[in-house]
Backbone as numpy.savetxt, mean C-alpha at the origin, in Angstrom:
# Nx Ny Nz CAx CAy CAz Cx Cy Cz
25.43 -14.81 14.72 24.61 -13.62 14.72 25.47 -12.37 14.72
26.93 -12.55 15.07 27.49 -11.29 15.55 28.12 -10.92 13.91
28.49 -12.06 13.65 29.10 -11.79 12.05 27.93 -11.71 10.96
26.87 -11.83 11.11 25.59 -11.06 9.97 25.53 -9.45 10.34
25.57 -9.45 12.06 25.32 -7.75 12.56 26.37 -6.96 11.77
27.26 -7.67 12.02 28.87 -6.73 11.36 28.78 -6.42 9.78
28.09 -7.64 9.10 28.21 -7.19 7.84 26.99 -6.51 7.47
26.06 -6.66 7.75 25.27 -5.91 7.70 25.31 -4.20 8.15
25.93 -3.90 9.47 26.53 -3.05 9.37 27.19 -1.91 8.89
28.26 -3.13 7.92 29.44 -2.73 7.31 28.84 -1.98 5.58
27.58 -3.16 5.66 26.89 -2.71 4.29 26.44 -1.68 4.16
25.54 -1.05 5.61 24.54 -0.05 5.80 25.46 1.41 5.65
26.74 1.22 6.38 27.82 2.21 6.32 28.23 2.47 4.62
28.61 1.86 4.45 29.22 1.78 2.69 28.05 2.30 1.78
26.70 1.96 2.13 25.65 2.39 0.90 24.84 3.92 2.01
24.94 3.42 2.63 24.01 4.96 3.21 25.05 5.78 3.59
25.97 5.35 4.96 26.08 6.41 5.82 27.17 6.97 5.17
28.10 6.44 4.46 29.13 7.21 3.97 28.88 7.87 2.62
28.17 7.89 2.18 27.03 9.04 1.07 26.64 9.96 1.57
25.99 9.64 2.73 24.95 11.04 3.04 26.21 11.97 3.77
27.85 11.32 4.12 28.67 11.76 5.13 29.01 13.35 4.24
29.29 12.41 2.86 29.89 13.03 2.02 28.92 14.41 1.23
27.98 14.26 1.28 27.10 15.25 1.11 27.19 16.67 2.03
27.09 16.00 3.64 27.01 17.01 4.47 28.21 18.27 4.37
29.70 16.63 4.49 30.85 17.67 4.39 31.64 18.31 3.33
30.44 18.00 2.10 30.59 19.16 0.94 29.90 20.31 0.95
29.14 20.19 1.38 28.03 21.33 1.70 28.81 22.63 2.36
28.59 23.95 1.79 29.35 25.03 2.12 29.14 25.46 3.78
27.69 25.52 3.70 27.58 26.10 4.81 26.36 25.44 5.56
25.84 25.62 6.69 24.46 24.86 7.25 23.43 25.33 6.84
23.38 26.74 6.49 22.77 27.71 5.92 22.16 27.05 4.71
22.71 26.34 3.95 22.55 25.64 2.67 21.10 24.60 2.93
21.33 23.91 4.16 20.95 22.90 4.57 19.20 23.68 4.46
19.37 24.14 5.94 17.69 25.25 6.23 17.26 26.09 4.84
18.00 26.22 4.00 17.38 26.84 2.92 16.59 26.03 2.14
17.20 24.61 1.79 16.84 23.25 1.54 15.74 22.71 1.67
15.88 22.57 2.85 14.57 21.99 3.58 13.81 22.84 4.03
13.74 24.30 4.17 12.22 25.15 3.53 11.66 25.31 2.40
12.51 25.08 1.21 12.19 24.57 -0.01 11.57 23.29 -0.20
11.96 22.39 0.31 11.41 20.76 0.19 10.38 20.88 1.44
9.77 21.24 2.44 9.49 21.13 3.30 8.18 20.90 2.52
7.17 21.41 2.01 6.05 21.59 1.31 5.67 19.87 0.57
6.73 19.85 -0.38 6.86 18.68 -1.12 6.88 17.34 -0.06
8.02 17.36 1.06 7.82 16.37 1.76 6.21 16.04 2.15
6.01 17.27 3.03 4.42 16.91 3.74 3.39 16.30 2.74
3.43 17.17 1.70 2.68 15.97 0.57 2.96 14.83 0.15
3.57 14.57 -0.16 4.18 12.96 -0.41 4.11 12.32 0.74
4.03 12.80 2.06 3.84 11.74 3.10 2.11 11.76 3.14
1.95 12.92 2.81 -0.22 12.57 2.84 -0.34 11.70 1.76
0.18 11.62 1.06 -0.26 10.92 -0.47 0.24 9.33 0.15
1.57 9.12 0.57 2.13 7.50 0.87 1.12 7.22 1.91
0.35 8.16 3.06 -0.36 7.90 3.94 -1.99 7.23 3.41
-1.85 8.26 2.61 -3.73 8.31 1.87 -3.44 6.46 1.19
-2.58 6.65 0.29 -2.69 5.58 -0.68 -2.49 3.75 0.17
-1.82 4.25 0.86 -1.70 2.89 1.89 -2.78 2.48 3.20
-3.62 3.78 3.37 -4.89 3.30 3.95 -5.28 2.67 2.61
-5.90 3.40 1.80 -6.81 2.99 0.78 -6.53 1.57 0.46
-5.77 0.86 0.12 -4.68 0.38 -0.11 -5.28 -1.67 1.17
-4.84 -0.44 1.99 -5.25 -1.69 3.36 -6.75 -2.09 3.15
-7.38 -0.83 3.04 -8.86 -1.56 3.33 -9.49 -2.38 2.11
-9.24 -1.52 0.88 -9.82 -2.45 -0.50 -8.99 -4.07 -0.15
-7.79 -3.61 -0.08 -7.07 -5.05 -0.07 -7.70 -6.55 1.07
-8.13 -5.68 1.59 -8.53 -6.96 3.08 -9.91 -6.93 2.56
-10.61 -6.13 2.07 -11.94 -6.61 1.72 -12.03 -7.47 0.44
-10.43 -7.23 -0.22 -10.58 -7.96 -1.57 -10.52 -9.27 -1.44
-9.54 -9.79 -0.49 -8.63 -10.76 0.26 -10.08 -11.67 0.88
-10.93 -11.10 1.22 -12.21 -11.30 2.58 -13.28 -11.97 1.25
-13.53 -11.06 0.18 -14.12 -12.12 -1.20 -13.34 -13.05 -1.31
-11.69 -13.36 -1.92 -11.69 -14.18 -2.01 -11.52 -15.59 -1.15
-11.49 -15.37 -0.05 -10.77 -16.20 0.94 -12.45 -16.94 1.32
-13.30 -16.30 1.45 -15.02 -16.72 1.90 -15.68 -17.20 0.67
-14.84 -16.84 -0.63 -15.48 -17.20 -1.56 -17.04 -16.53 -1.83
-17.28 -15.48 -1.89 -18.49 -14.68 -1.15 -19.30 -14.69 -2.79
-18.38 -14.53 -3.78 -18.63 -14.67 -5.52 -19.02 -16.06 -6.31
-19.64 -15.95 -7.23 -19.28 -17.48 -7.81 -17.59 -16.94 -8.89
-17.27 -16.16 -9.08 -16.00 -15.79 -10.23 -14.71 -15.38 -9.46
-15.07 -15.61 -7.66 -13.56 -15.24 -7.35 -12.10 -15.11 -8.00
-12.60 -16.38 -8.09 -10.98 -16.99 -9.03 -10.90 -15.80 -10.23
-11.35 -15.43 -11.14 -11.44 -14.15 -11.89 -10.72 -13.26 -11.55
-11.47 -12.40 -10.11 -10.95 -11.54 -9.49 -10.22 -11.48 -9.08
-9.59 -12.70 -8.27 -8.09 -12.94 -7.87 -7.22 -12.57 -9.33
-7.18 -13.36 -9.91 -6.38 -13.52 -11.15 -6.50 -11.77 -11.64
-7.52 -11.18 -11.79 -7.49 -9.91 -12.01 -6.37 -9.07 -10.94
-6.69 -9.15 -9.59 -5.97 -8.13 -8.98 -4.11 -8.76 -9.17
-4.00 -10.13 -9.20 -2.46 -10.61 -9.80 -2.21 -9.66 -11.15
-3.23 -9.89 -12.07 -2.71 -9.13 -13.45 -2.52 -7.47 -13.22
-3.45 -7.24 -12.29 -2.77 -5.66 -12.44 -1.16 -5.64 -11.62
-1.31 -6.03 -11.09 0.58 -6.44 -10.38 1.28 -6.41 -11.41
1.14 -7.71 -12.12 1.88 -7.72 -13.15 1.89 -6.87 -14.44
1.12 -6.03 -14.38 1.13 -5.08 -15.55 2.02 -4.39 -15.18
2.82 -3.77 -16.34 4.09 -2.44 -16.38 3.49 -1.45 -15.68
4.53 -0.74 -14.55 2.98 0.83 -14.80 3.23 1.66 -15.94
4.36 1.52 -16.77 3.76 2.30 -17.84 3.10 2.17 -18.53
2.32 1.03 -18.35 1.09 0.62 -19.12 -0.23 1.39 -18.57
0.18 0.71 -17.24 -1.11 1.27 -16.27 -1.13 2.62 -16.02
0.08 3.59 -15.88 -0.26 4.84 -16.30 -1.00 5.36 -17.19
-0.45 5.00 -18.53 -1.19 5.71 -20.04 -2.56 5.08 -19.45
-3.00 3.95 -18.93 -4.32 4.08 -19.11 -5.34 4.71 -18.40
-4.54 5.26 -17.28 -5.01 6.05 -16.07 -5.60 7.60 -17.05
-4.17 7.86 -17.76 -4.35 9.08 -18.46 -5.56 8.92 -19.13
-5.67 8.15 -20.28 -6.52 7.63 -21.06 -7.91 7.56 -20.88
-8.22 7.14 -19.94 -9.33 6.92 -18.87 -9.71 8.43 -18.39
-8.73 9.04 -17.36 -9.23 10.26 -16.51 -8.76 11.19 -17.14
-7.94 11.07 -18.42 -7.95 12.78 -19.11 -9.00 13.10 -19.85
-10.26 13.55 -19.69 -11.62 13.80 -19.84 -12.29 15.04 -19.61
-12.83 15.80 -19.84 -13.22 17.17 -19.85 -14.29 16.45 -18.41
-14.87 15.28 -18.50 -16.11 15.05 -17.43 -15.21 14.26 -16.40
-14.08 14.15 -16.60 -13.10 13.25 -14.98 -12.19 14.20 -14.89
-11.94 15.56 -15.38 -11.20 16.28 -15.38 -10.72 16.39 -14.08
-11.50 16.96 -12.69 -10.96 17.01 -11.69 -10.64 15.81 -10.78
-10.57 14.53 -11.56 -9.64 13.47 -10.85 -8.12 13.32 -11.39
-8.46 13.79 -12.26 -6.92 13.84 -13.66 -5.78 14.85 -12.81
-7.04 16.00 -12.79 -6.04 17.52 -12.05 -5.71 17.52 -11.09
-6.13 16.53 -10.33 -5.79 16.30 -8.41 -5.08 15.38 -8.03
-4.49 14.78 -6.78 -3.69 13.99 -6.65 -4.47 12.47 -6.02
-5.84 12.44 -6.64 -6.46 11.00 -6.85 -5.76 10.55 -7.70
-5.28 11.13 -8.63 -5.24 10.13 -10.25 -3.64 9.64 -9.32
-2.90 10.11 -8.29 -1.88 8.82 -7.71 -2.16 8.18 -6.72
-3.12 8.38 -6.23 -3.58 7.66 -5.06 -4.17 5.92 -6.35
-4.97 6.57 -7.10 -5.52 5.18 -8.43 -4.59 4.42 -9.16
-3.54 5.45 -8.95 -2.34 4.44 -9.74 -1.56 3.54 -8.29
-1.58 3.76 -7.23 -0.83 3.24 -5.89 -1.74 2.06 -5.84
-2.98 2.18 -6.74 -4.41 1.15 -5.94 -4.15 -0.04 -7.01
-4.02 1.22 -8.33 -4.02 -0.10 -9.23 -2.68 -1.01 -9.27
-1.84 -0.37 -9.04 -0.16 -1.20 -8.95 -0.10 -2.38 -7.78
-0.41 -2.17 -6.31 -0.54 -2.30 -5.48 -1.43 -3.11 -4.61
-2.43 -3.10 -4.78 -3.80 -3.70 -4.50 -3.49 -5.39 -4.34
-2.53 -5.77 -4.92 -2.44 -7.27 -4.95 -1.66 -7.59 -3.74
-0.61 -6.50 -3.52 0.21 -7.14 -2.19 0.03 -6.91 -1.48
-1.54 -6.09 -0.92 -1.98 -5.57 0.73 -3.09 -7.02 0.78
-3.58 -7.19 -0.80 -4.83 -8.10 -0.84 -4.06 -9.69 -0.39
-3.09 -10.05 -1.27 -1.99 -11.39 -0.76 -2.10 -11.18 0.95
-1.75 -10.33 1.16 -1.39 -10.18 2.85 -2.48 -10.95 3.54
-3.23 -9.96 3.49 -4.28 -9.82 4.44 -5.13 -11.58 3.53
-4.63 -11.78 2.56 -5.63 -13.22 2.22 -4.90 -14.26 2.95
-3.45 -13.93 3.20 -2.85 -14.82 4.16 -3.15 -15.54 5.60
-3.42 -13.83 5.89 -4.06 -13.84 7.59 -5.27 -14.23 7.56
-6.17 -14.27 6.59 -7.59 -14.15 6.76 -7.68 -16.00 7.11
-6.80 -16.40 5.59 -7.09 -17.85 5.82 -6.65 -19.00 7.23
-6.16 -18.12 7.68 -4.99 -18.72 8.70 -6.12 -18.41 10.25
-7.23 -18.07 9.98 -8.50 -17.70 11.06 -9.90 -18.83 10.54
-9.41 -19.92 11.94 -10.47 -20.77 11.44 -12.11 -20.50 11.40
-12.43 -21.02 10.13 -13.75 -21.07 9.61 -14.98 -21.02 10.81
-14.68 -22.33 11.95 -15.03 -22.12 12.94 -15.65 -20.81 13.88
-15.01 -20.45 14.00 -15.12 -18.74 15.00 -15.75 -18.14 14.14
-16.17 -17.77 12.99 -16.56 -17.16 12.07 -18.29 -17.71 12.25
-18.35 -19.04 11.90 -19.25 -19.68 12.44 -20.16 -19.31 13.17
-19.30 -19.75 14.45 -19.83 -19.72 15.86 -20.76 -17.82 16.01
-19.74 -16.95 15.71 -20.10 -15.68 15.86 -21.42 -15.45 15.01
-21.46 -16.19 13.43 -23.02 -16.23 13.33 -24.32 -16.42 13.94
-23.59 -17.73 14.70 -24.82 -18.97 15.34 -25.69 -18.09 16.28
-24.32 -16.97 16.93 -25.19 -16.22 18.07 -25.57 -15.30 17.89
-26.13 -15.26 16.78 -26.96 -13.22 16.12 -25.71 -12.31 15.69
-24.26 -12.92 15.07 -23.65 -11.51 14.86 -23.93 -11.21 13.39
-24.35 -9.75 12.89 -24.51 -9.98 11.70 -22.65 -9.58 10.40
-22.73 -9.55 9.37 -21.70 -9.37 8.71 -20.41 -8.15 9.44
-21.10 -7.76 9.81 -19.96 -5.83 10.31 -19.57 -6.54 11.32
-20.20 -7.03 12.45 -20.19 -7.41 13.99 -18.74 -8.76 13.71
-19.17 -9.70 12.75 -18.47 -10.59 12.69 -16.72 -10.04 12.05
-17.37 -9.08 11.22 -15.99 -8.53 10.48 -15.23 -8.05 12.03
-15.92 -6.87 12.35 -14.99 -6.13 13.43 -14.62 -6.38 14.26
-15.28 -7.88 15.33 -15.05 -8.49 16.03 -13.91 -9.63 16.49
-13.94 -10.36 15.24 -13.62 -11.46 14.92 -12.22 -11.41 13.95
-13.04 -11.13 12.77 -12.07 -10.89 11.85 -11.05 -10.24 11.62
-11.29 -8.71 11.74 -9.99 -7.96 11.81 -9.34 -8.18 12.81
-9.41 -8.29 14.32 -8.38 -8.08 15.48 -7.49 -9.33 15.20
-8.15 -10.87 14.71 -7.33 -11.60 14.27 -6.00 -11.67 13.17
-6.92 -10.24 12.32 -6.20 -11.00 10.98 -4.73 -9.84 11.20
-5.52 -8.88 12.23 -4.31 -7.47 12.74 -3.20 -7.94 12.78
């Protein structure tokens, strides 16, 4: 264990820390720095609402996608599975142009102009490996308990929120 820590270490030093070393102690002044990052400061906070927004979104379609197929709730699951795999496997420069294609529209105009149209591309790229996840956990929660929580009046939400999610958490 002590010789993985070390190289691992040794790796983290060589690709990060001695890059960012070299940055700092080129940098003229600190002054440089705070000028920097009141410039980027704007850009950061958005990109963290957007990685925030898109990875809720992200969680919940995915576990509800995961929750069809795992209950089998469809007769075409298998479809849909295979669908949310194929958008995985699509290029996104595929799945971009078609985003464009789709929402550059005088009548979707203001999904095109706003920062939905990346939250739709995070959903469409993405969607398969929150949905894999959570189809992991789902299956791994016996059928049983699910059951049982019917037998005694819970209806679909009660059983989801109860049962289902704290397990599959």
């Amino acid at each position: 264990q002590l010789l993985a820590l070390s190289l691992v270490s040794i790796f983290v030093l060589i690709v990060v820390i001695l890059p960012l070393m070299s940055i700092f102690i080129g940098a003229a002044h600190w002054d440089s720095f705070s000028i920097a990052l009141d410039k980027a400061w704007d850009p950061l906070i958005r990109s963290l609402l957007y990685a925030f927004s898109g990875a809720t979104v992200l969680m919940i379609f995915g576990f509800l996608s995961a929750y069809i197929i795992v209950s089998k709730m469809v007769s075409y699951w298998r479809v849909f599975d295979a669908g949310i795999v194929f958008l995985f496997t699509l290029p996104a420069t595929v799945l971009g142009i078609a985003l464009i294609l789709f929402w550059n529209t005088p009548y979707a105009n203001f999904i095109y102009a706003s920062p939905l149209i990346i939250i739709f591309g995070y959903f469409g790229k993405y969607l398969a490996l929150s949905a894999k996840i959570s189809q992991i956990k789902l299956s791994q929660i016996p059928h049983s308990m699910v059951q049982a929580a019917q037998m005694v009046g819970a209806n679909w939400f009660q059983t989801l929120r109860y049962i289902l999610l704290p397990l599959s958490k």
